[in-house]
Amino acid sequence: VADYYSREAIFMGDRDYSSSADQSRRGGYDQRSGIGPNPARIYAVDGSLNAIGDGETGVYPGGNSWVSVNPDGSGFTPGVVNYFDFNPYSSLIPETTRYGFVGLISHDLADWAEVFAEASYRNVNTVTYMAPTPIAANSPPFYSGYPAGLAYMVPASNPYNPFGEDVYFRYRPTEAGQRINELDTDAVRFLVGPKFHLGAEWEAEAGFLYNNNKTISRGKNYIDAQALREALFETDPSRAFNVFAPYANYVSDTGQVMANNPEVLDRIRVNTFREGESELSLLDAKAYGPIVDNWAGTMAVFVGIEGRHERFSDTPDSLSATEQIVSSGGTAARGSRYAGALYGELSIPLASKDNNIPFIEAFDLQLALRWDNYEDFGNSVNPKVGAKWKPFSQLALRGSYATGFRAPSLPELYMGESVAYNYIYDPDPESPRYGAPTQYHVTLSGNKDLDAEESESVSVGAVWEPVKGLSLYVDYWWIKHEDAISSFSDQYIVEENFYSGGAAFAGWVIRDPVTHEILETFNSYENLATREVDGIDFGASWEIDTDIGTFTPAADFTYLNKWEDQPLGSGDTTDYAGTFYYPRWRGVGSLFWNYKRYTLGGVANYIGSYGQAYEADATRIDAWLTFDVQASVELPYDFKVTAGCLNVADDAPPFSDYDTEGYDIGTHDPRGRFWYVGVSKKF
């Protein structure tokens, strides 16, 4: 099998709801950045700025106010922010190209033995676009404990500095171009082994699996921190970096009027490189078949053993690793471990219709047991018990109970630090950013102190076929995790830290001691005390044969009843079901008609209403219902042509006030109306 796929990017500017970071027009917040292009916002080192243009001196008590230089360089304006709308620079759905192949082969060695092999390769390339780099000196930039490498200063000697004194600034060099990130992944998988037909319906096989994924991340138009500082301290106007106003009026090759010499931009601009690799080697053997007949049927067993080695590494370039990329970067990380498992499953028929027991046409029991051993997390034994009862042929009742064990993944344990700028709503009314979500410096990392998570799960359900062709089902499921591994949202961390007076997530939120502004936050994987989730799946399908063809209506729904988290060290629990990112209702309904060579049908997709993230205006995200249609015809020589349309009405996703996209990117689809046509041929 070979395949190729290519998709162009969709940019935020291609959709009205995401065309601007100012979502106030839709009932959200103005989330444009306070770090804008030339001229910059300026902060005085000693709390006062020398006069420019108007002969006055601006004095700001405590040195906690920023001023913006007037675009013509005539003066400065306290309290004015040159907001920057970064959405037009950003991609909504990345540009993607992928291709690959899968090959399978088997060869009979004898009537009782064969060998098999599988090999696959896949390349996935994605390109995302982001706004030009934000350069932020915090207020004050050198407060105790804050990394000085993230603060930037324009000295009085800079030829473009109109104040004649050292100043700090917030600025975005749009002339350097938008940041472009390309991820190129090569995935290789190989499986080989023998298979044996042992007689009496017994089968056995062994295999060796090797899987390797290597991802190279390349970034363009990033800013070298040291080169930027050198340009800020230059005294030669042709080599100095200008953040104040477009005095120089350089012109680029494309005719763009620029405040900075293109040669200066070339010196501070840098490409980034990061290589990540994960590798799995696994050897296993398994056998399955009947063991004995009893009064109700045949008992069967499945047994297996496996051993595996996992390895991962994450290696950034030297500048990124030493935090010398402005507003970006990350440290190296690597890890490996061995693990093994023994497992078995026993299928036991307890009763059948031949036993002539009232209301028991069939009753089957399933018992399973798995033993895992991790060199870093020890041993775990987990059972599963399942049962299926058919009181009569049209009705089946089923249920199961199981425990589970999951060791933290290697990235969850060892992922190095990386820098991001994420939106957070600061609940502190004394903060200068209070009132709207703002981008803050966030450091993400793994957690070597994680414990393994354990779980219990229960499911019970029924399948009923009241008439021929009609099937109805309902399943209730419940899952409880102890020490569940979770990454908290940045918003949750900040809110818990603030409302607890700094006790919760202590040290994870760094604030300016004078202004209360958030300077930096930290995020990592943590173990929850418990996570408890339950819900119901239900649906129906019906195959109706008529003289004019076969009609097949179907519907499937999920109701999330509870998603309750309890952090470690806290007696409080939070139920997220029905809140932002956790809609209670999801459903899909369809109706298809098939007549001879023709098929025609439609699909309805439903996501129920759920809570807004911030409740800036509306408290709920609206329910979303979209419709798809599809038609196909079978042609001579086993050709088949299919055409269809997704989201026929071109309905935009409902408004969300969480981020600048204007919709919940984790739940809804921004593609809009999407036409497709396909041709297939059987050989």
Coordinates of N, CA and C in Angstrom, one line a residue, residues 387-516:
A387 N -18.4 -10.6 31.6 CA -19.5 -11.6 31.5 C -20.4 -11.1 30.4
K388 N -21.0 -12.1 29.7 CA -22.1 -11.8 28.7 C -23.2 -12.8 28.9
W389 N -24.4 -12.3 29.0 CA -25.6 -13.1 29.3 C -26.7 -12.8 28.2
K390 N -27.1 -13.8 27.6 CA -28.2 -13.7 26.6 C -29.4 -14.4 27.2
P391 N -30.4 -13.7 27.8 CA -31.6 -14.4 28.3 C -32.4 -15.0 27.2
F392 N -32.4 -14.4 26.0 CA -33.0 -14.9 24.8 C -32.3 -14.3 23.6
S393 N -32.6 -14.8 22.4 CA -31.7 -14.5 21.3 C -31.7 -13.0 20.9
Q394 N -32.8 -12.2 21.2 CA -32.8 -10.8 20.8 C -32.1 -9.9 21.8
L395 N -31.7 -10.4 23.0 CA -31.2 -9.5 24.0 C -29.9 -10.1 24.6
A396 N -28.9 -9.2 24.7 CA -27.6 -9.6 25.3 C -27.2 -8.5 26.3
L397 N -26.9 -9.0 27.5 CA -26.4 -8.1 28.6 C -24.9 -8.4 28.8
R398 N -24.1 -7.3 29.0 CA -22.7 -7.5 29.2 C -22.2 -6.6 30.2
G399 N -21.0 -7.0 30.8 CA -20.4 -6.2 31.9 C -19.0 -6.6 32.1
S400 N -18.2 -5.7 32.7 CA -16.8 -6.0 33.0 C -16.3 -5.2 34.1
Y401 N -15.3 -5.7 34.8 CA -14.5 -5.0 35.8 C -13.1 -5.2 35.6
A402 N -12.2 -4.1 35.7 CA -10.8 -4.3 35.4 C -10.0 -3.3 36.2
T403 N -8.8 -3.6 36.5 CA -7.9 -2.6 37.1 C -6.8 -2.4 36.1
G404 N -6.1 -1.3 36.2 CA -5.1 -0.9 35.2 C -3.9 -0.3 35.9
F405 N -2.8 -0.2 35.1 CA -1.6 0.4 35.6 C -0.9 1.1 34.4
R406 N -0.4 2.3 34.6 CA 0.3 3.0 33.5 C 1.5 3.7 34.1
A407 N 2.7 3.3 33.7 CA 3.8 4.1 34.1 C 3.9 5.3 33.3
P408 N 4.5 6.4 33.9 CA 4.6 7.6 33.1 C 5.4 7.4 31.8
S409 N 5.1 8.1 30.8 CA 5.9 7.9 29.5 C 7.2 8.6 29.7
L410 N 8.1 8.3 28.9 CA 9.5 8.9 29.0 C 9.4 10.4 28.8
P411 N 8.7 11.0 27.8 CA 8.6 12.4 27.8 C 7.9 13.1 29.0
E412 N 6.9 12.4 29.6 CA 6.3 12.9 30.8 C 7.3 13.0 31.9
L413 N 8.3 12.1 32.0 CA 9.3 12.1 33.0 C 10.5 13.0 32.7
Y414 N 11.0 13.0 31.5 CA 12.3 13.6 31.2 C 12.2 14.7 30.2
M415 N 11.1 15.2 29.7 CA 11.0 16.3 28.8 C 11.7 17.5 29.3
G416 N 12.6 18.0 28.5 CA 13.4 19.2 28.9 C 12.5 20.5 28.9
E417 N 13.1 21.5 29.5 CA 12.4 22.8 29.6 C 12.2 23.4 28.2
S418 N 11.0 23.9 27.9 CA 10.7 24.7 26.7 C 9.9 25.9 27.1
V419 N 10.0 26.9 26.2 CA 9.4 28.2 26.5 C 8.2 28.5 25.6
A420 N 7.2 29.0 26.1 CA 6.0 29.3 25.3 C 5.4 30.6 25.9
Y421 N 4.6 31.3 25.1 CA 3.8 32.4 25.5 C 2.4 32.1 25.4
N422 N 1.7 31.8 26.5 CA 0.3 31.3 26.5 C -0.6 32.4 27.1
Y423 N -1.9 32.3 26.7 CA -2.8 33.3 27.2 C -3.4 32.8 28.6
I424 N -3.4 33.7 29.5 CA -3.9 33.5 30.9 C -4.7 34.7 31.3
Y425 N -5.8 34.5 32.0 CA -6.6 35.6 32.6 C -6.1 35.7 34.0
D426 N -5.5 36.8 34.4 CA -5.0 37.1 35.7 C -6.1 37.5 36.6
P427 N -6.5 36.7 37.7 CA -7.6 37.1 38.6 C -7.2 38.1 39.6
D428 N -5.9 38.5 39.7 CA -5.5 39.5 40.7 C -5.9 40.9 40.2
P429 N -6.9 41.6 40.9 CA -7.3 42.9 40.5 C -6.2 44.0 40.7
E430 N -5.2 43.7 41.4 CA -4.1 44.7 41.5 C -3.1 44.6 40.4
S431 N -3.2 43.6 39.6 CA -2.3 43.4 38.5 C -2.6 44.4 37.4
P432 N -1.6 45.0 36.7 CA -1.8 45.9 35.6 C -2.5 45.2 34.4
R433 N -2.4 43.8 34.3 CA -3.0 43.1 33.2 C -4.4 42.6 33.6
Y434 N -4.9 42.9 34.7 CA -6.2 42.4 35.1 C -7.3 42.9 34.1
G435 N -8.2 42.1 33.8 CA -9.4 42.5 33.0 C -9.5 41.8 31.6
A436 N -8.4 41.2 31.1 CA -8.4 40.5 29.9 C -7.3 39.5 29.8
P437 N -7.5 38.4 29.1 CA -6.4 37.4 29.0 C -5.2 38.0 28.3
T438 N -4.0 37.7 28.7 CA -2.7 38.2 28.2 C -1.7 37.1 28.1
Q439 N -0.8 37.3 27.1 CA 0.2 36.3 26.9 C 1.3 36.4 28.0
Y440 N 1.6 35.3 28.6 CA 2.7 35.3 29.6 C 3.7 34.2 29.3
H441 N 4.9 34.5 29.8 CA 6.0 33.6 29.6 C 5.8 32.3 30.5
V442 N 5.7 31.2 29.8 CA 5.5 29.9 30.5 C 6.7 28.9 30.2
T443 N 7.2 28.3 31.2 CA 8.2 27.3 31.1 C 7.6 25.9 31.3
L444 N 7.7 25.1 30.3 CA 7.2 23.7 30.4 C 8.3 22.7 30.6
S445 N 8.0 21.6 31.3 CA 9.0 20.6 31.5 C 8.4 19.3 32.0
G446 N 9.2 18.2 31.9 CA 8.7 17.0 32.4 C 8.9 16.9 34.0
N447 N 8.6 15.8 34.6 CA 8.7 15.7 36.0 C 9.2 14.3 36.4
K448 N 10.5 14.3 36.8 CA 11.1 13.0 37.2 C 10.5 12.4 38.4
D449 N 9.7 13.1 39.2 CA 9.2 12.6 40.4 C 7.8 12.0 40.3
L450 N 7.3 11.8 39.1 CA 6.0 11.3 38.9 C 5.9 9.9 39.4
D451 N 4.7 9.5 39.9 CA 4.4 8.1 40.2 C 3.5 7.5 39.1
A452 N 3.5 6.2 39.1 CA 2.7 5.5 38.1 C 1.2 5.7 38.5
E453 N 0.3 5.7 37.5 CA -1.1 5.8 37.8 C -1.8 4.4 37.8
E454 N -2.7 4.3 38.7 CA -3.5 3.0 38.7 C -5.0 3.3 38.5
S455 N -5.7 2.4 38.0 CA -7.1 2.7 37.7 C -8.0 1.5 37.9
E456 N -9.3 1.8 38.1 CA -10.3 0.8 38.1 C -11.4 1.2 37.1
S457 N -12.0 0.2 36.5 CA -13.0 0.6 35.5 C -14.2 -0.4 35.5
V458 N -15.4 0.0 35.3 CA -16.5 -0.8 35.2 C -17.3 -0.4 34.0
S459 N -17.9 -1.4 33.3 CA -18.8 -1.1 32.2 C -19.9 -2.1 32.2
V460 N -21.1 -1.7 32.0 CA -22.3 -2.5 31.9 C -23.1 -2.0 30.7
G461 N -23.7 -3.0 30.0 CA -24.5 -2.5 28.9 C -25.4 -3.6 28.4
A462 N -26.2 -3.3 27.3 CA -27.1 -4.2 26.7 C -27.2 -3.9 25.2
V463 N -27.5 -5.0 24.5 CA -27.8 -4.9 23.0 C -29.1 -5.6 22.8
W464 N -30.0 -4.9 22.1 CA -31.4 -5.5 21.9 C -31.7 -5.4 20.5
E465 N -32.2 -6.5 19.9 CA -32.6 -6.6 18.5 C -34.1 -7.0 18.5
P466 N -35.0 -6.0 18.7 CA -36.4 -6.3 18.8 C -37.0 -6.9 17.5
V467 N -36.5 -6.4 16.4 CA -37.0 -7.0 15.1 C -35.7 -7.2 14.2
K468 N -35.9 -7.9 13.2 CA -34.7 -8.3 12.3 C -34.2 -7.0 11.7
G469 N -32.9 -6.8 11.8 CA -32.2 -5.6 11.2 C -32.1 -4.4 12.1
L470 N -32.9 -4.4 13.2 CA -32.8 -3.3 14.1 C -32.0 -3.6 15.4
S471 N -31.0 -2.8 15.7 CA -30.2 -3.1 16.8 C -30.1 -1.8 17.7
L472 N -30.4 -2.0 19.0 CA -30.3 -0.9 20.0 C -29.3 -1.3 21.0
Y473 N -28.5 -0.3 21.4 CA -27.5 -0.6 22.5 C -27.4 0.5 23.5
V474 N -27.0 0.2 24.7 CA -26.7 1.2 25.7 C -25.5 0.7 26.6
D475 N -24.6 1.5 26.9 CA -23.4 1.1 27.8 C -23.2 2.2 28.8
Y476 N -23.0 1.8 30.0 CA -22.6 2.8 31.1 C -21.1 2.4 31.4
W477 N -20.3 3.4 31.5 CA -18.9 3.2 31.8 C -18.4 4.2 33.0
W478 N -17.5 3.6 33.8 CA -17.0 4.4 34.9 C -15.5 4.0 35.0
I479 N -14.7 5.1 35.2 CA -13.3 4.9 35.3 C -12.8 5.8 36.4
K480 N -11.9 5.2 37.3 CA -11.3 6.0 38.4 C -9.8 5.8 38.4
H481 N -9.1 6.9 38.4 CA -7.6 6.8 38.4 C -7.1 7.3 39.7
E482 N -6.2 6.6 40.2 CA -5.4 7.0 41.4 C -4.0 7.5 40.9
D483 N -3.6 8.7 41.4 CA -2.3 9.3 40.9 C -2.4 9.5 39.4
A484 N -3.5 9.9 38.9 CA -3.6 10.1 37.4 C -2.6 11.2 37.0
I485 N -2.0 10.9 35.9 CA -0.9 11.9 35.4 C -1.6 12.9 34.5
S486 N -1.5 14.2 34.8 CA -2.2 15.2 34.1 C -1.3 16.5 34.0
S487 N -1.5 17.2 33.0 CA -0.8 18.5 32.9 C -1.9 19.6 33.1
F488 N -1.8 20.3 34.1 CA -2.8 21.3 34.4 C -2.8 22.5 33.4
S489 N -3.9 23.1 33.2 CA -3.9 24.3 32.3 C -3.2 25.4 33.0
D490 N -2.6 26.3 32.3 CA -1.9 27.5 32.9 C -2.9 28.3 33.6
Q491 N -4.2 28.4 33.1 CA -5.2 29.2 33.8 C -5.5 28.6 35.2
Y492 N -5.6 27.3 35.3 CA -5.9 26.6 36.5 C -4.8 26.9 37.5
I493 N -3.6 26.8 37.1 CA -2.4 27.0 38.0 C -2.4 28.4 38.6
V494 N -2.7 29.4 37.7 CA -2.7 30.8 38.2 C -3.8 31.1 39.1
E495 N -5.0 30.5 38.8 CA -6.2 30.8 39.7 C -6.0 30.1 41.0
E496 N -5.5 28.9 41.0 CA -5.3 28.2 42.3 C -4.3 28.9 43.1
N497 N -3.2 29.3 42.5 CA -2.1 30.0 43.2 C -2.6 31.3 43.8
F498 N -3.4 32.0 43.1 CA -3.9 33.3 43.6 C -4.9 33.2 44.7
Y499 N -5.9 32.3 44.5 CA -7.0 32.2 45.5 C -6.5 31.5 46.8
S500 N -5.4 30.8 46.7 CA -4.9 30.1 47.9 C -3.9 31.0 48.6
G501 N -3.7 32.2 48.1 CA -2.7 33.1 48.7 C -1.2 32.6 48.4
G502 N -1.0 31.9 47.3 CA 0.3 31.4 47.0 C 0.6 30.0 47.5
A503 N -0.3 29.4 48.3 CA 0.0 28.1 48.8 C 0.0 27.0 47.8
A504 N -1.1 27.0 46.9 CA -1.2 26.1 45.9 C -0.2 26.4 44.7
F505 N 0.5 25.4 44.2 CA 1.4 25.6 43.1 C 2.5 26.7 43.5
A506 N 2.9 26.6 44.8 CA 3.9 27.5 45.3 C 5.2 27.5 44.4
G507 N 5.6 28.6 44.0 CA 6.8 28.8 43.2 C 6.6 28.6 41.7
W508 N 5.3 28.3 41.3 CA 5.0 28.1 39.9 C 4.5 29.4 39.2
V509 N 4.2 30.4 40.0 CA 3.7 31.7 39.5 C 4.6 32.7 40.1
I510 N 5.4 33.4 39.3 CA 6.3 34.5 39.7 C 5.7 35.8 39.4
R511 N 5.5 36.7 40.4 CA 4.9 38.0 40.2 C 5.9 39.1 40.6
D512 N 5.8 40.2 40.0 CA 6.5 41.4 40.4 C 6.0 41.8 41.8
P513 N 6.9 41.9 42.7 CA 6.5 42.2 44.1 C 5.8 43.6 44.3
V514 N 6.1 44.5 43.4 CA 5.5 45.9 43.5 C 4.2 46.0 42.7
T515 N 4.2 45.6 41.4 CA 3.0 45.8 40.5 C 2.1 44.6 40.6
H516 N 2.5 43.4 41.1 CA 1.7 42.2 41.1 C 1.6 41.6 39.7

